[in-house]
Short mmCIF file of C-alpha atoms in Angstrom, two decimals:
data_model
loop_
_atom_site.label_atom_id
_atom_site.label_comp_id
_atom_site.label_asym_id
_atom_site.label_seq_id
_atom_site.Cartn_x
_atom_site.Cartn_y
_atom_site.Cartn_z
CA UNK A 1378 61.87 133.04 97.64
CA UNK A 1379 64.12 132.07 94.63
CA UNK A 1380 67.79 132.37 95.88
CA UNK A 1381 69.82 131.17 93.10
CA UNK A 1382 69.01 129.87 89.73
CA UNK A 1383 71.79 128.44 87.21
CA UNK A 1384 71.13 127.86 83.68
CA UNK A 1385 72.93 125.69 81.17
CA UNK A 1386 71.62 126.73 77.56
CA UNK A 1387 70.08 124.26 75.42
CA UNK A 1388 70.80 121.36 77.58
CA UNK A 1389 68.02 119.85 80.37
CA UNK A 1390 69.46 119.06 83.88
CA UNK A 1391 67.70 115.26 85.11
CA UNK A 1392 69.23 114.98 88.32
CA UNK A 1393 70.68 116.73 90.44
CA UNK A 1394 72.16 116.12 94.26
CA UNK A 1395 73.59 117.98 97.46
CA UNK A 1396 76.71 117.71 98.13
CA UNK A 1397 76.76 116.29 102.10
CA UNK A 1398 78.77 117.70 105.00
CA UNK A 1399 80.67 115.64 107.71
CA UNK A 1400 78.22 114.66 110.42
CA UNK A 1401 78.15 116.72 112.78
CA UNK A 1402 80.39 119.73 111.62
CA UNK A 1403 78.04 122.76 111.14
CA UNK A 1404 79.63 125.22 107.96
CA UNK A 1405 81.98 127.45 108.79
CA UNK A 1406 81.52 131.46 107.54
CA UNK A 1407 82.28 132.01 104.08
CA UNK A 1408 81.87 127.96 103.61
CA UNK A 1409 80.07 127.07 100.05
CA UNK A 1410 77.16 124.63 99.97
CA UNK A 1411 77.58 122.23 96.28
CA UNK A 1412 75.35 121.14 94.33
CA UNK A 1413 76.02 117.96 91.16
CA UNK A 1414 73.59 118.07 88.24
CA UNK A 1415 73.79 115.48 85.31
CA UNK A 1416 72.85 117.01 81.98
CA UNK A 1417 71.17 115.84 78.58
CA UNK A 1418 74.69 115.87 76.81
CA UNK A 1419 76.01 113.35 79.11
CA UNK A 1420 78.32 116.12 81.82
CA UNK A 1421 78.56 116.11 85.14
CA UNK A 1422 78.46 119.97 86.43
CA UNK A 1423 79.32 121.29 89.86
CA UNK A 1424 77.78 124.48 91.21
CA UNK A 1425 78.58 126.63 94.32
CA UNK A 1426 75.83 128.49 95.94
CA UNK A 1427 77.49 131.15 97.59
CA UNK A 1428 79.58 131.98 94.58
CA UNK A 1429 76.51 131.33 92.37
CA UNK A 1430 79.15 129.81 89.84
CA UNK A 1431 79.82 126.23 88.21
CA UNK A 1432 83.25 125.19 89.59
CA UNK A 1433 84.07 122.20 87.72
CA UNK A 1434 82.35 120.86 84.05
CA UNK A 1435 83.16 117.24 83.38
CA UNK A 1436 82.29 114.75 80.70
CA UNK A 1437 82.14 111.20 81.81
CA UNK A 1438 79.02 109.87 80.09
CA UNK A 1439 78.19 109.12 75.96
CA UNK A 1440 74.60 109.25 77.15
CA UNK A 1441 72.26 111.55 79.36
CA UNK A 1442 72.23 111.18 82.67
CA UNK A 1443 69.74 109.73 84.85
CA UNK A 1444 71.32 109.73 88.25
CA UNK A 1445 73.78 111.23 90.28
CA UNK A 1446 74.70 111.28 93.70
CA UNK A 1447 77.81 111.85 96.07
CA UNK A 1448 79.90 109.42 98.56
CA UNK A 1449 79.07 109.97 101.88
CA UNK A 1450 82.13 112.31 102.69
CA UNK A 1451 81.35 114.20 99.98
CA UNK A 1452 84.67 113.17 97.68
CA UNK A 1453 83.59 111.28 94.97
CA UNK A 1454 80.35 111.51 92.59
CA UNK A 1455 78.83 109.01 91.35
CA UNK A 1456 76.73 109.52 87.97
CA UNK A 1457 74.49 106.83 85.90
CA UNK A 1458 73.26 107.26 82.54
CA UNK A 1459 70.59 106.18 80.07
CA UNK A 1460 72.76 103.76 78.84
CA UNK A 1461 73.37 101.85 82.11
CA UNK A 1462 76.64 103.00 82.63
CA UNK A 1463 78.17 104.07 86.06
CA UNK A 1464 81.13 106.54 86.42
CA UNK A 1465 82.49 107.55 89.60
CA UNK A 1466 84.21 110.84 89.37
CA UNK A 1467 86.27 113.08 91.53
CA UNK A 1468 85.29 116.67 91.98
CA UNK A 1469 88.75 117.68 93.25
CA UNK A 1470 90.81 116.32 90.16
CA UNK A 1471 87.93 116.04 87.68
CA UNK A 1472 88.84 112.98 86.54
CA UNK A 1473 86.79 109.76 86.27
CA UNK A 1474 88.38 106.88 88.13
CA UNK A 1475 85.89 103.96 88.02
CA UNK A 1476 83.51 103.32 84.88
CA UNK A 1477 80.82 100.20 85.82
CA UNK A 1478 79.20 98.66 83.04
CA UNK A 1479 77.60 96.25 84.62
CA UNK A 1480 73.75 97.60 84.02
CA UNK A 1481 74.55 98.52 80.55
CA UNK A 1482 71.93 98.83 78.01
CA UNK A 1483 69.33 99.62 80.99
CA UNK A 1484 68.77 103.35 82.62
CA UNK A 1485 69.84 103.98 86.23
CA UNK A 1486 66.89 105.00 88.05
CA UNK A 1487 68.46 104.98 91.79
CA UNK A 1488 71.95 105.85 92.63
CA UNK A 1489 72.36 106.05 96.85
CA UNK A 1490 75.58 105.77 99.24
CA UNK A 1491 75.25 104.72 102.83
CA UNK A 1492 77.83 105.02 105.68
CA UNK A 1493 78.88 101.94 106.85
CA UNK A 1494 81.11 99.85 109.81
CA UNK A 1495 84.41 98.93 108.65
CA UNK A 1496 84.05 95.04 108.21
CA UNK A 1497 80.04 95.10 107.86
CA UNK A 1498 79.37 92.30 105.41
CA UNK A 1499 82.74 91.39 105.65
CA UNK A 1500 84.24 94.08 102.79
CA UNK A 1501 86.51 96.47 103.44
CA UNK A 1502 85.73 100.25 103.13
CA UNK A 1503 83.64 102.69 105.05
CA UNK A 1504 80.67 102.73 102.02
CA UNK A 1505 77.74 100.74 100.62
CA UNK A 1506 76.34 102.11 98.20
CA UNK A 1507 73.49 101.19 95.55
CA UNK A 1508 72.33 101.05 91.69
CA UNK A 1509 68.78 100.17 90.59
CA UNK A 1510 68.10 100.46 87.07
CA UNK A 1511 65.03 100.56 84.62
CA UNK A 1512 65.36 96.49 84.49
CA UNK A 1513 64.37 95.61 87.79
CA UNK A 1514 68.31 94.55 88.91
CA UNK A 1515 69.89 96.55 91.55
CA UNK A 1516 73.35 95.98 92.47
CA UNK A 1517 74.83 96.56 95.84
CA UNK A 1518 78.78 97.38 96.01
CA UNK A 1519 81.13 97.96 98.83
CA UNK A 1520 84.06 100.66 98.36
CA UNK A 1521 87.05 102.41 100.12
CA UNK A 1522 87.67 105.32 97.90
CA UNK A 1523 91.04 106.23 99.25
CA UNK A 1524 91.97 102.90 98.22
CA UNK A 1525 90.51 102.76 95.01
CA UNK A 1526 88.50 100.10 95.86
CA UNK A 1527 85.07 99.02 94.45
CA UNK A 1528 83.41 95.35 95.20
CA UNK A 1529 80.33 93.94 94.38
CA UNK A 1530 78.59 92.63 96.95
CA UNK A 1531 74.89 91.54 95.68
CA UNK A 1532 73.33 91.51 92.61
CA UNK A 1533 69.42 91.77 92.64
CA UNK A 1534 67.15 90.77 89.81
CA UNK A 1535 63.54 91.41 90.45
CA UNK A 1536 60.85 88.97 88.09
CA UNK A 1537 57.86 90.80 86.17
CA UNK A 1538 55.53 89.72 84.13
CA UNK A 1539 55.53 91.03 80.32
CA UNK A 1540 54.69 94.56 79.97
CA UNK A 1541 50.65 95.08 80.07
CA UNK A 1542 49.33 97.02 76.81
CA UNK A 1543 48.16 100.53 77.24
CA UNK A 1544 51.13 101.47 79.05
CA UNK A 1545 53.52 104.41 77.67
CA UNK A 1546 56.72 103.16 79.97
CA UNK A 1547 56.09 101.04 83.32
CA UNK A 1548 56.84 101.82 87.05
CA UNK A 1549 60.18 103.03 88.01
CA UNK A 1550 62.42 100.69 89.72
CA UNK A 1551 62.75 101.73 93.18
CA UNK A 1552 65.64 101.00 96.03
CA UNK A 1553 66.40 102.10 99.12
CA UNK A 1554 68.96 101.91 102.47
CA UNK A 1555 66.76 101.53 105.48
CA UNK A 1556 68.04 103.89 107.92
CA UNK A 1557 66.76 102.00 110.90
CA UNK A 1558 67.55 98.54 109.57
CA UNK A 1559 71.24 98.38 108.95
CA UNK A 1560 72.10 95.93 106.38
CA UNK A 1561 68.43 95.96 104.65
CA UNK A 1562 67.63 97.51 101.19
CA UNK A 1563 63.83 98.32 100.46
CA UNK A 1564 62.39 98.18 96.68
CA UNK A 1565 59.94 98.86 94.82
CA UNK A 1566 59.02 98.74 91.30
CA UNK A 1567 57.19 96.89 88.63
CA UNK A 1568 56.51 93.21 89.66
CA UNK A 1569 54.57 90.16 89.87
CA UNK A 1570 52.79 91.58 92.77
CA UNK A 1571 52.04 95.34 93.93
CA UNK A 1572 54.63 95.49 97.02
CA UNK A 1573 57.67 96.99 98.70
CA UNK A 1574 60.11 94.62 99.84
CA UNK A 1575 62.79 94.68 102.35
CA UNK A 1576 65.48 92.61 101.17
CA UNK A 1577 68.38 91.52 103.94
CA UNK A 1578 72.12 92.32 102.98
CA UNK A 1579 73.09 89.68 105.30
CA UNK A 1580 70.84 86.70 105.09
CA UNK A 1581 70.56 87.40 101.50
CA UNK A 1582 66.54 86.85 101.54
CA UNK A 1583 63.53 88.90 101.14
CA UNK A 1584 62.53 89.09 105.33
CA UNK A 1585 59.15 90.83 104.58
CA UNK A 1586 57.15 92.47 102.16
CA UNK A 1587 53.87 95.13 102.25
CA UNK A 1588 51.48 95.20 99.93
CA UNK A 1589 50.75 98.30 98.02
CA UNK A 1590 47.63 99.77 96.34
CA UNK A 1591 49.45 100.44 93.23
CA UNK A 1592 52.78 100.19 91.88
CA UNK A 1593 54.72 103.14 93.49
CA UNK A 1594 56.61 106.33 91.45
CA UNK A 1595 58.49 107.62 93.51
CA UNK A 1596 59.70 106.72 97.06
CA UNK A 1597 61.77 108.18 100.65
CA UNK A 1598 62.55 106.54 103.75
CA UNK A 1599 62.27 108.87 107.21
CA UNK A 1600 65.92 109.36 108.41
CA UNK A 1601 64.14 109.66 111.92
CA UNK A 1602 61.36 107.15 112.36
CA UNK A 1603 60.67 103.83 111.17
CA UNK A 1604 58.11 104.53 108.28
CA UNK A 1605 58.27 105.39 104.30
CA UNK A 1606 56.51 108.05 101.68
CA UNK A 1607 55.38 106.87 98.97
CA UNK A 1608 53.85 108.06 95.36
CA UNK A 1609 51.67 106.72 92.92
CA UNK A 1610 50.70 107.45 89.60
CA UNK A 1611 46.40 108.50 90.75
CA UNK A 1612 47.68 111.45 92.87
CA UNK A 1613 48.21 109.89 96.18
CA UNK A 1614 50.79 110.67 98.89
CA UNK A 1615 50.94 107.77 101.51
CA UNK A 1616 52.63 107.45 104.87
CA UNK A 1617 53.90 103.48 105.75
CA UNK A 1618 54.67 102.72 109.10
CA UNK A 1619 57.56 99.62 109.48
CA UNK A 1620 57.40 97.22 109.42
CA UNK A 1621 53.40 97.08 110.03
CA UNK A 1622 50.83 99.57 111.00
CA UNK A 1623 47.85 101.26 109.33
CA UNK A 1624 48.75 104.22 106.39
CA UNK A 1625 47.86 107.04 106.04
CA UNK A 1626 46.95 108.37 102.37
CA UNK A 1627 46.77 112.08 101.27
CA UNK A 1628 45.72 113.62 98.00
CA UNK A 1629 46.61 117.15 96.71
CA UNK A 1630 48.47 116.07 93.99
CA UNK A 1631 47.49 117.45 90.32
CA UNK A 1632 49.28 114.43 88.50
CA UNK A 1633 51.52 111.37 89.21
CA UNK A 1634 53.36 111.87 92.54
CA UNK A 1635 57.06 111.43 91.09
CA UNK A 1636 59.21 112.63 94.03
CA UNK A 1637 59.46 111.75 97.50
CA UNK A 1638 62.05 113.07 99.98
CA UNK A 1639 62.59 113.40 103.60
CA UNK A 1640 64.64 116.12 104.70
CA UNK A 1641 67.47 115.12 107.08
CA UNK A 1642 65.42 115.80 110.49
CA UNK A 1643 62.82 113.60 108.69
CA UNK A 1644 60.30 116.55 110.15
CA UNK A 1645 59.26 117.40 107.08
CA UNK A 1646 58.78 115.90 103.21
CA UNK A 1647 58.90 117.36 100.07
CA UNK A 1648 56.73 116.08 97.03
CA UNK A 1649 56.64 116.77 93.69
CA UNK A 1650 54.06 116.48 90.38
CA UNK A 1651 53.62 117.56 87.31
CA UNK A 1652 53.62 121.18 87.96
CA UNK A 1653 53.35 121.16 91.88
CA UNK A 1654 55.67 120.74 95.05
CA UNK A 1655 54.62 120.48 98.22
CA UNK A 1656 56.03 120.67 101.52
CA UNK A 1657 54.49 118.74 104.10
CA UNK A 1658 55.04 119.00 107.91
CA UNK A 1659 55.37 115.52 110.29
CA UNK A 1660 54.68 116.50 113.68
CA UNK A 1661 54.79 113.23 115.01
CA UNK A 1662 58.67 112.57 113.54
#
């Protein structure tokens, strides 16, 4: 059943997030649910689904976005565009407070924030968070937003081998917070081999890597058990236990499987292709 539909004229939303609630606090009557979208002309919108309304219209991009996601708590969005540029925004003031330039000139394909302990990998701040762009580089920063504070804390460049002919535009690049592995990021993308790799925060090494039938599209990681969902371009769905175990692969696709995402039980996923989503049910999570 179709709830509530917004509509911006003559602009295409890309991306689009939830905005998160405090663990554990369950909404209270009347309470909105949010939800960020990053548009073709390079704004930020906000909508409320109760009120079935945009609340706030900002503008912090030259270039349409390709990303967007909120901190954690909820205060702060961040949004990446085609260009490579990061803005972090805040949906209370509407102004843009941080602009990272660091993947310029590359498209952000991944933005992601992850709770974390207060001196884990020895920055201050109660966030990781990620950015994996079109390039293969991901960059991992640590932040306090209340202290307007943003650090880099790893910076990830991923080898490939030059571009094989035939191909309109190659694999997404692909990362990931493992929630059962604190401190490890998981990627995937286009590469020398066909693999996801767990990459350690800490030890600053790749500690394993599975091999892959093809390079992935689209990728989730269960919030609830140790194992991954993962797309390809031929119509497959597959299931990968971690660190090791057999897969399972699914078809039902019509076309390239370019979404993967667990909802928050990890109970069930949600795919996406070209003009089909599926919901699938995981007993076993």
């Amino acid at each position: 059943e179709l709830v509530v539909q917004f509509q911006v004229l003559n602009q295409s939303c890309q991306c689009l997030a939830w905005k998160p609630r405090p663990a554990g606090v369950w909404p209270r009557p009347g309470e909105s649910q949010h939800v960020v979208a990053g548009y073709s002309d390079g704004t930020v919108r906000v909508f409320s689904v109760s009120r079935t309304e945009m609340e706030l219209k900002m503008h912090p991009h030259a270039a349409a976005l390709t990303a967007v996601t909120y901190s954690t708590d909820g205060e702060m969005i961040l949004s990446g565009g085609k260009d490579g540029i990061v803005a972090v925004s805040s949906p209370r003031t509407g102004m843009t407070i941080h602009v990272l330039a660091d993947h310029k000139g590359s498209p952000i394909t991944v933005l992601q924030c992850t709770r974390k302990q207060y001196h884990e990998l020895g920055v201050e701040g109660g966030e990781l968070w990620l950015a994996a762009s079109s390039d293969r580089r991901v960059s991992v920063w640590g932040s306090d937003w209340l202290q307007d504070k943003c650090e880099l804390l790893d910076w990830l460049s991923f080898p490939a081998p030059a571009g094989p002919e035939g191909l309109d535009s190659l694999p997404p690049s692909l990362a990931a917070f493992c929630p059962w592995e604190h401190g490890v990021l998981v990627y995937v993308g286009f590469g020398l081999q066909k693999e996801a790799l767990f990459y350690s925060l800490r030890k600053k090494q790749v500690l394993r890597k599975i091999s892959l039938p093809a390079f992935a599209t689209s990728l989730s990681l269960s919030p609830a058990a140790p194992f991954m969902a993962l797309g390809f371009g031929d119509r497959l769905l597959r299931l990968q236990p971690c660190p090791a175990g057999a897969p399972q692969d699914y078809a039902g696709h019509d076309d390239t499987v370019h979404l993967c995402r667990f909802a928050p039980s990890g109970r069930r996923l949600l795919t996406a292709s070209h003009s089909a989503v599926l919901v699938w049910e995981l007993p076993g999570a």
